[in-house]
Coordinates of C-alpha atoms in Angstrom, one line a residue:
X1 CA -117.9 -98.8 -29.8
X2 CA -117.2 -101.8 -31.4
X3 CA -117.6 -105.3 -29.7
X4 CA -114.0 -106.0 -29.3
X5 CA -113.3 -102.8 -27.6
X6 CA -115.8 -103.5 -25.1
X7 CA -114.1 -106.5 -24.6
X8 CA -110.7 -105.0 -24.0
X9 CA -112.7 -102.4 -21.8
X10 CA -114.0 -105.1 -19.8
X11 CA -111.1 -107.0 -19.4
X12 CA -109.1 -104.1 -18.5
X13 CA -111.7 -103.5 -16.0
X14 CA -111.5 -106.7 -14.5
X15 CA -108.1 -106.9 -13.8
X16 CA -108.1 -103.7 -12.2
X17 CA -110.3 -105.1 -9.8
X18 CA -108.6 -108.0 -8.8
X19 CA -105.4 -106.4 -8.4
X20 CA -107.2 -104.6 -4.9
X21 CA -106.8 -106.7 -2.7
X22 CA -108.9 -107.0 0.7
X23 CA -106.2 -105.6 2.5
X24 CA -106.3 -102.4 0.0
X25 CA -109.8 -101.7 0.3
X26 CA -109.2 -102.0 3.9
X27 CA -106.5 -99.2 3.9
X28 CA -108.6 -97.3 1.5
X29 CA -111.2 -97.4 4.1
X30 CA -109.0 -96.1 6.7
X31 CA -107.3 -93.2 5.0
X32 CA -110.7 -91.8 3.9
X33 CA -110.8 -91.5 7.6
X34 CA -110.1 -88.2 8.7
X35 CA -110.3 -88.2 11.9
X36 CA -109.0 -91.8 12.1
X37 CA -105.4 -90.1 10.0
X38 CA -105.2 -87.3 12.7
X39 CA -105.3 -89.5 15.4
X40 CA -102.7 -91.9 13.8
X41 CA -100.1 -88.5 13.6
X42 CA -100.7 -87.6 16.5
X43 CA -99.6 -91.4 17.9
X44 CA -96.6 -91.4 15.7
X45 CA -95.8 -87.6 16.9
X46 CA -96.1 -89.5 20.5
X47 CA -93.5 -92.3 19.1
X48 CA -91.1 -90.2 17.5
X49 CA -90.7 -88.1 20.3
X50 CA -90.4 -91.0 23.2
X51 CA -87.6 -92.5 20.6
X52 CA -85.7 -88.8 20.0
X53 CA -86.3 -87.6 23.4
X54 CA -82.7 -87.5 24.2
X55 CA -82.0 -85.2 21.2
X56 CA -84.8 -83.2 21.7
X57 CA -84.7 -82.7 25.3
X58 CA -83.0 -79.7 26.8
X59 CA -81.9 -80.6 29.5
X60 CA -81.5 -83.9 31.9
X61 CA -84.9 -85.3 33.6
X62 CA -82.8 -85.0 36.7
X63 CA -81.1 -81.7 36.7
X64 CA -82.3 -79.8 39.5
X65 CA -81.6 -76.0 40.1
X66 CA -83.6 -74.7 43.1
X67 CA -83.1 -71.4 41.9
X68 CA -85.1 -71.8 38.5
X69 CA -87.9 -73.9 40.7
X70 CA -91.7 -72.9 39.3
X71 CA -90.7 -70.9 36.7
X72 CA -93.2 -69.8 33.6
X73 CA -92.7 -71.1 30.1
X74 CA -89.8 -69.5 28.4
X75 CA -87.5 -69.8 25.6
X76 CA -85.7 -71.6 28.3
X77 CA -87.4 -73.2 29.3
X78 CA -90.4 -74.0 26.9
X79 CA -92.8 -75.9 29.2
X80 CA -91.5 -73.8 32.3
X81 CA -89.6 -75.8 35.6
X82 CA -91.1 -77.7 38.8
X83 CA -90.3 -77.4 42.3
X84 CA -87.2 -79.4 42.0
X85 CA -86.3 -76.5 39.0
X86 CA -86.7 -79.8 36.3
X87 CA -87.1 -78.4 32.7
X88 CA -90.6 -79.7 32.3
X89 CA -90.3 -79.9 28.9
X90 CA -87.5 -82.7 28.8
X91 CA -89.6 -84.8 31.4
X92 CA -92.9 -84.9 29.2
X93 CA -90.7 -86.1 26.3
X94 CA -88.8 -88.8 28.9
X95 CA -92.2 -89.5 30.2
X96 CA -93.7 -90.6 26.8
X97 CA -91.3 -93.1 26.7
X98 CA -93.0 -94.8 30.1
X99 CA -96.4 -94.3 29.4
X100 CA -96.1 -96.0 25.5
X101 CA -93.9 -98.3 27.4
X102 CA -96.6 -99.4 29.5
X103 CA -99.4 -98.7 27.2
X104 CA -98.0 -101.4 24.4
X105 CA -96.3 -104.1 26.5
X106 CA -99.6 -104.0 29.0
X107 CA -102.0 -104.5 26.0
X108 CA -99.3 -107.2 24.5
X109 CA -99.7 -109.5 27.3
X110 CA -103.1 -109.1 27.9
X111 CA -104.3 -109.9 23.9
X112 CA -101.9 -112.9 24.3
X113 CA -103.3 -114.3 27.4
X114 CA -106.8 -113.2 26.4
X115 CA -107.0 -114.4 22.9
X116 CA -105.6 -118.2 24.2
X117 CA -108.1 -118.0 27.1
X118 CA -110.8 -117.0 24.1
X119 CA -110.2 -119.5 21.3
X120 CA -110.1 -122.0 24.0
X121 CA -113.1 -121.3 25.7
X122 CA -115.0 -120.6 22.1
X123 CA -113.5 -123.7 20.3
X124 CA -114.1 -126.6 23.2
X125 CA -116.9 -125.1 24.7
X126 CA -118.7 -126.9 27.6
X127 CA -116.8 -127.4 30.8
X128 CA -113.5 -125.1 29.5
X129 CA -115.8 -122.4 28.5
X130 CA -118.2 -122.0 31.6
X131 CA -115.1 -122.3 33.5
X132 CA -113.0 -119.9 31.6
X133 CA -116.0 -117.9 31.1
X134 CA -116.9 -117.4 35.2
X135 CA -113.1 -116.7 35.5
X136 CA -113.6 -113.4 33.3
X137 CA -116.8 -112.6 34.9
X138 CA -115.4 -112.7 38.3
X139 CA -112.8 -110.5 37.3
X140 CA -115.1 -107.8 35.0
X141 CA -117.5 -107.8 38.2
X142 CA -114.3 -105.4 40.0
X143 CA -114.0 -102.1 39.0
X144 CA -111.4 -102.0 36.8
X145 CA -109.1 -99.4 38.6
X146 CA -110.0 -101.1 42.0
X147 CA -108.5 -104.7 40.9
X148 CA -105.3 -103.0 39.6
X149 CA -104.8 -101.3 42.8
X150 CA -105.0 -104.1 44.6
X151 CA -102.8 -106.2 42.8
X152 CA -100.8 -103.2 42.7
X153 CA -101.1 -103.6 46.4
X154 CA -100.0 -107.4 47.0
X155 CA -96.9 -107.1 44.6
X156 CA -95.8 -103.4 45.6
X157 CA -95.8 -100.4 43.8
X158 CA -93.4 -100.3 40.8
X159 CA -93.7 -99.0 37.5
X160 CA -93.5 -102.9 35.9
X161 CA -95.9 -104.4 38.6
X162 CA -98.3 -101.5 38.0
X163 CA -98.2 -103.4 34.3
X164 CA -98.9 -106.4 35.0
X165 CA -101.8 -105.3 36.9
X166 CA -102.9 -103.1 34.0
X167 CA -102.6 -106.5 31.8
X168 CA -104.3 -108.8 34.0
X169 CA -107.8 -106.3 34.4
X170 CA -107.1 -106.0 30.3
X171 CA -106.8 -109.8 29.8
X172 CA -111.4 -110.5 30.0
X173 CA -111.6 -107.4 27.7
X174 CA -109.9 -109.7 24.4
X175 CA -111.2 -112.8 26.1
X176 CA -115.0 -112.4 25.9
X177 CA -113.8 -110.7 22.3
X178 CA -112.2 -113.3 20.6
X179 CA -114.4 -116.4 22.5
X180 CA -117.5 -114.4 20.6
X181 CA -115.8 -114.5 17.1
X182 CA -114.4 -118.3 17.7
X183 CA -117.8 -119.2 18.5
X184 CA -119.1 -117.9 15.1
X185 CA -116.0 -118.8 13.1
X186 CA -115.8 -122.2 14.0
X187 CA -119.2 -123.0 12.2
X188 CA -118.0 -122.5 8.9
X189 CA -117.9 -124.7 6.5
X190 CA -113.7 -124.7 6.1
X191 CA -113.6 -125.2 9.7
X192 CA -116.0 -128.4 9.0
X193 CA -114.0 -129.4 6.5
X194 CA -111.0 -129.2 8.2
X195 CA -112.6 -131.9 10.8
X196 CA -113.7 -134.0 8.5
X197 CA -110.1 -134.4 6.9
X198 CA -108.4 -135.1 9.7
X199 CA -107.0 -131.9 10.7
X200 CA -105.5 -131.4 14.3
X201 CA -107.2 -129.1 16.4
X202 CA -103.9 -126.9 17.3
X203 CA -103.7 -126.5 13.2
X204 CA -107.4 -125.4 12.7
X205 CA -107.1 -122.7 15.7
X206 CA -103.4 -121.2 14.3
X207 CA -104.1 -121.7 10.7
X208 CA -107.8 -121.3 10.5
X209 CA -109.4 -120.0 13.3
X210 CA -107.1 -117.2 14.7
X211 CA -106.1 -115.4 11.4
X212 CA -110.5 -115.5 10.9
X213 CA -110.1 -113.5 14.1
X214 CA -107.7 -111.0 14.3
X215 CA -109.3 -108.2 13.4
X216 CA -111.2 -107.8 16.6
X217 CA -107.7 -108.3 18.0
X218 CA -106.4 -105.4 16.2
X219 CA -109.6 -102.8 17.1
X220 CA -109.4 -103.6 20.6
X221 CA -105.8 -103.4 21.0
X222 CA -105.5 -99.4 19.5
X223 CA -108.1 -98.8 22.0
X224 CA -107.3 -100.6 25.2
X225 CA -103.7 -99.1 24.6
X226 CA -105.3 -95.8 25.1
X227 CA -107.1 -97.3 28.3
X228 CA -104.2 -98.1 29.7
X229 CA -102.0 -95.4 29.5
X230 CA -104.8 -93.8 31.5
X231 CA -104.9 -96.5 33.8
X232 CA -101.3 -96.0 34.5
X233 CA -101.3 -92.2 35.1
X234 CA -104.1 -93.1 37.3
X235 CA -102.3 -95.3 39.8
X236 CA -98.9 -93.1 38.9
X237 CA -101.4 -90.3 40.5
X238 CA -101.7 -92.9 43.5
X239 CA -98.0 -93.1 43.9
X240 CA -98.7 -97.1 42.8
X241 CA -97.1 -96.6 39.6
X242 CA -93.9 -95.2 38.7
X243 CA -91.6 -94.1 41.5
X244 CA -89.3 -91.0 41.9
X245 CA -87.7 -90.3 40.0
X246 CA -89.1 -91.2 36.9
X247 CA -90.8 -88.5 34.9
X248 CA -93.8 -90.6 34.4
X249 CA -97.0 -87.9 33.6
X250 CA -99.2 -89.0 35.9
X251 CA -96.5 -89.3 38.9
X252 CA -96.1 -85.5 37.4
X253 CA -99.3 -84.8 38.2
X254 CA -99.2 -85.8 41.4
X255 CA -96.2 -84.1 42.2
X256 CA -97.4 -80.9 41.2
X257 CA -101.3 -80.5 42.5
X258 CA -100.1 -78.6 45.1
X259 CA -98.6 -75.6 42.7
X260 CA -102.5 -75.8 40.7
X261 CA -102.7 -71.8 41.3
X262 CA -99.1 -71.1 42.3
X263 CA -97.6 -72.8 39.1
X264 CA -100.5 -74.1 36.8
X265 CA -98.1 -75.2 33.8
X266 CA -97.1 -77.9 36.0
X267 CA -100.0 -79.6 35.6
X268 CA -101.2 -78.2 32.0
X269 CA -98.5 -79.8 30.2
X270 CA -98.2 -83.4 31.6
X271 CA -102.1 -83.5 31.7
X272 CA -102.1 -82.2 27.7
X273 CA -99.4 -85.3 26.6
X274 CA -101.9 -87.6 28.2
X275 CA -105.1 -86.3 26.9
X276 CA -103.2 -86.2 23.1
X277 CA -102.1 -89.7 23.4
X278 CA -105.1 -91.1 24.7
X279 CA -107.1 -89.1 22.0
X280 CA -104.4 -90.1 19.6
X281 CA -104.9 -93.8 20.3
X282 CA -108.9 -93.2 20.5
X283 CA -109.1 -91.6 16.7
X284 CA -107.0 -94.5 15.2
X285 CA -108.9 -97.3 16.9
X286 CA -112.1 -96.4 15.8
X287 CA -110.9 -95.8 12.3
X288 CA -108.9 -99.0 12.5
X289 CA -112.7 -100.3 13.2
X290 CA -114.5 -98.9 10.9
X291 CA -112.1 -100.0 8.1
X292 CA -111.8 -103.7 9.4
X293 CA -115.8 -104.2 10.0
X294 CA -117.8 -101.6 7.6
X295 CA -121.1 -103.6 8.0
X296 CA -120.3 -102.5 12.2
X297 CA -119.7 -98.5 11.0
X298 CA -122.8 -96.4 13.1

């Protein structure tokens, strides 16, 4: 091959490359995922369903008809009835709407309030972090379950109050995240720079520091979403969540424990949509990991 060919070759090459950008290779890395695809259609399957759940149910979450209570899966009725003689099957659909309800707006707040708590305590250091940072301790030395019954507790059990306890027990999880990244990020040389010019230190933490540190952000969000749609069944379960007579799948389950041998689908098919989400949300976080921090891939 001539010289000038291998040239062109080269060039060509070259330009290829730069047109992938980081963000490519990072979605490159994440569709190569397999497991991490699976678990992202199985949360969109969750999504679509809480959105179109009054087109696809059957019937009303409230329509009761005492003579259909505890019946078997049917054509009917697809997921069977409860005691009420509820078409389970429109109240698993309803009740995807609560738990990804919960599960996003619980995580929003708590990446907010934990990522500002974070960069603080990372960026100024000293007496802000050791007292930001014994705030977080106090709070991770509770059970996690335990502190969002209790605030549960104090404000009353509601579906919303259950999430602001599930943000608050969420909010050390990002904290102690994000102050670890600051800490590293902030000794860079741009960040250097940007002292030495001049630059305030509200425009080096939104312009340089916090987009350096979002991908933590991201991984621990997919995943704590998961956590807390568990934490919600769990103190639905408790009768601290969602009230009657919401359709929320953990409130479900506690309805229904009594019927484990009578009626066992009354159980099966709440406690399946909660095992699928959480799985779901599990698969795409660690393949949003993986993807966004391939030196951290075990």
């Amino acid at each position: 091959m001539s010289l000038p060919a291998l040239q062109e070759e080269k060039t060509a090459i070259i330009k290829q490359e730069k047109v992938i950008t980081p963000f490519q290779q990072k979605l490159r890395l994440f569709l190569q995922n397999k497991l991490a695809i699976a678990g992202s259609v199985l949360v969109l399957f969750f999504v679509f369903i809480a959105i179109a759940a009054p087109l696809i149910a059957s019937q009303g979450i409230d329509e009761q008809e005492l003579s259909k209570r505890l019946l078997p899966p049917s054509s009917e009725h697809w997921f069977g009835t409860d005691d009420f003689g509820r078409d389970i099957f429109s109240r698993v659909l309803f009740g995807a709407r609560i738990s990804l309800w919960v599960g996003f707006f619980s995580v929003l707040g708590s990446a907010l309030i934990g990522t500002l708590l974070g960069i603080l305590a990372g960026y100024y250091g000293r007496v802000i972090d050791s007292i930001i940072s014994r705030l977080f301790d106090i709070m991770l030395a509770f059970p996690s379950i335990l502190l969002a019954i209790a605030i549960v507790a104090i404000l009353g059990p509601s579906l919303q109050n259950a999430l602001i306890a599930i943000a608050v027990i969420n909010i050390p999880n990002f904290g102690r995240l994000i102050r670890a990244k600051v800490l590293s990020v902030k000794e860079e040389e741009y960040i250097m720079a940007a002292k030495a010019l001049g630059t305030s230190d509200t425009r080096i933490l939104l312009v340089h520091v916090l987009p350096n540190s979002l991908s933590p952000i991201i991984v621990q969000a997919s995943l704590a979403i998961a956590t807390a749609i568990i934490e919600a069944a769990a103190l639905g379960f408790l009768g601290l969540g969602a009230q009657a007579p919401n359709p929320e799948w953990g409130k479900m389950l506690a309805d229904s424990k009594q019927y484990l041998v009578q009626a066992p689908w009354t159980l099966f098919f709440p406690g399946l949509a909660i095992m699928l989400t959480v799985l779901g949300f599990n698969l795409m976080g660690d393949g949003l990991r993986d993807a966004l921090d391939p030196k951290g891939k075990h």
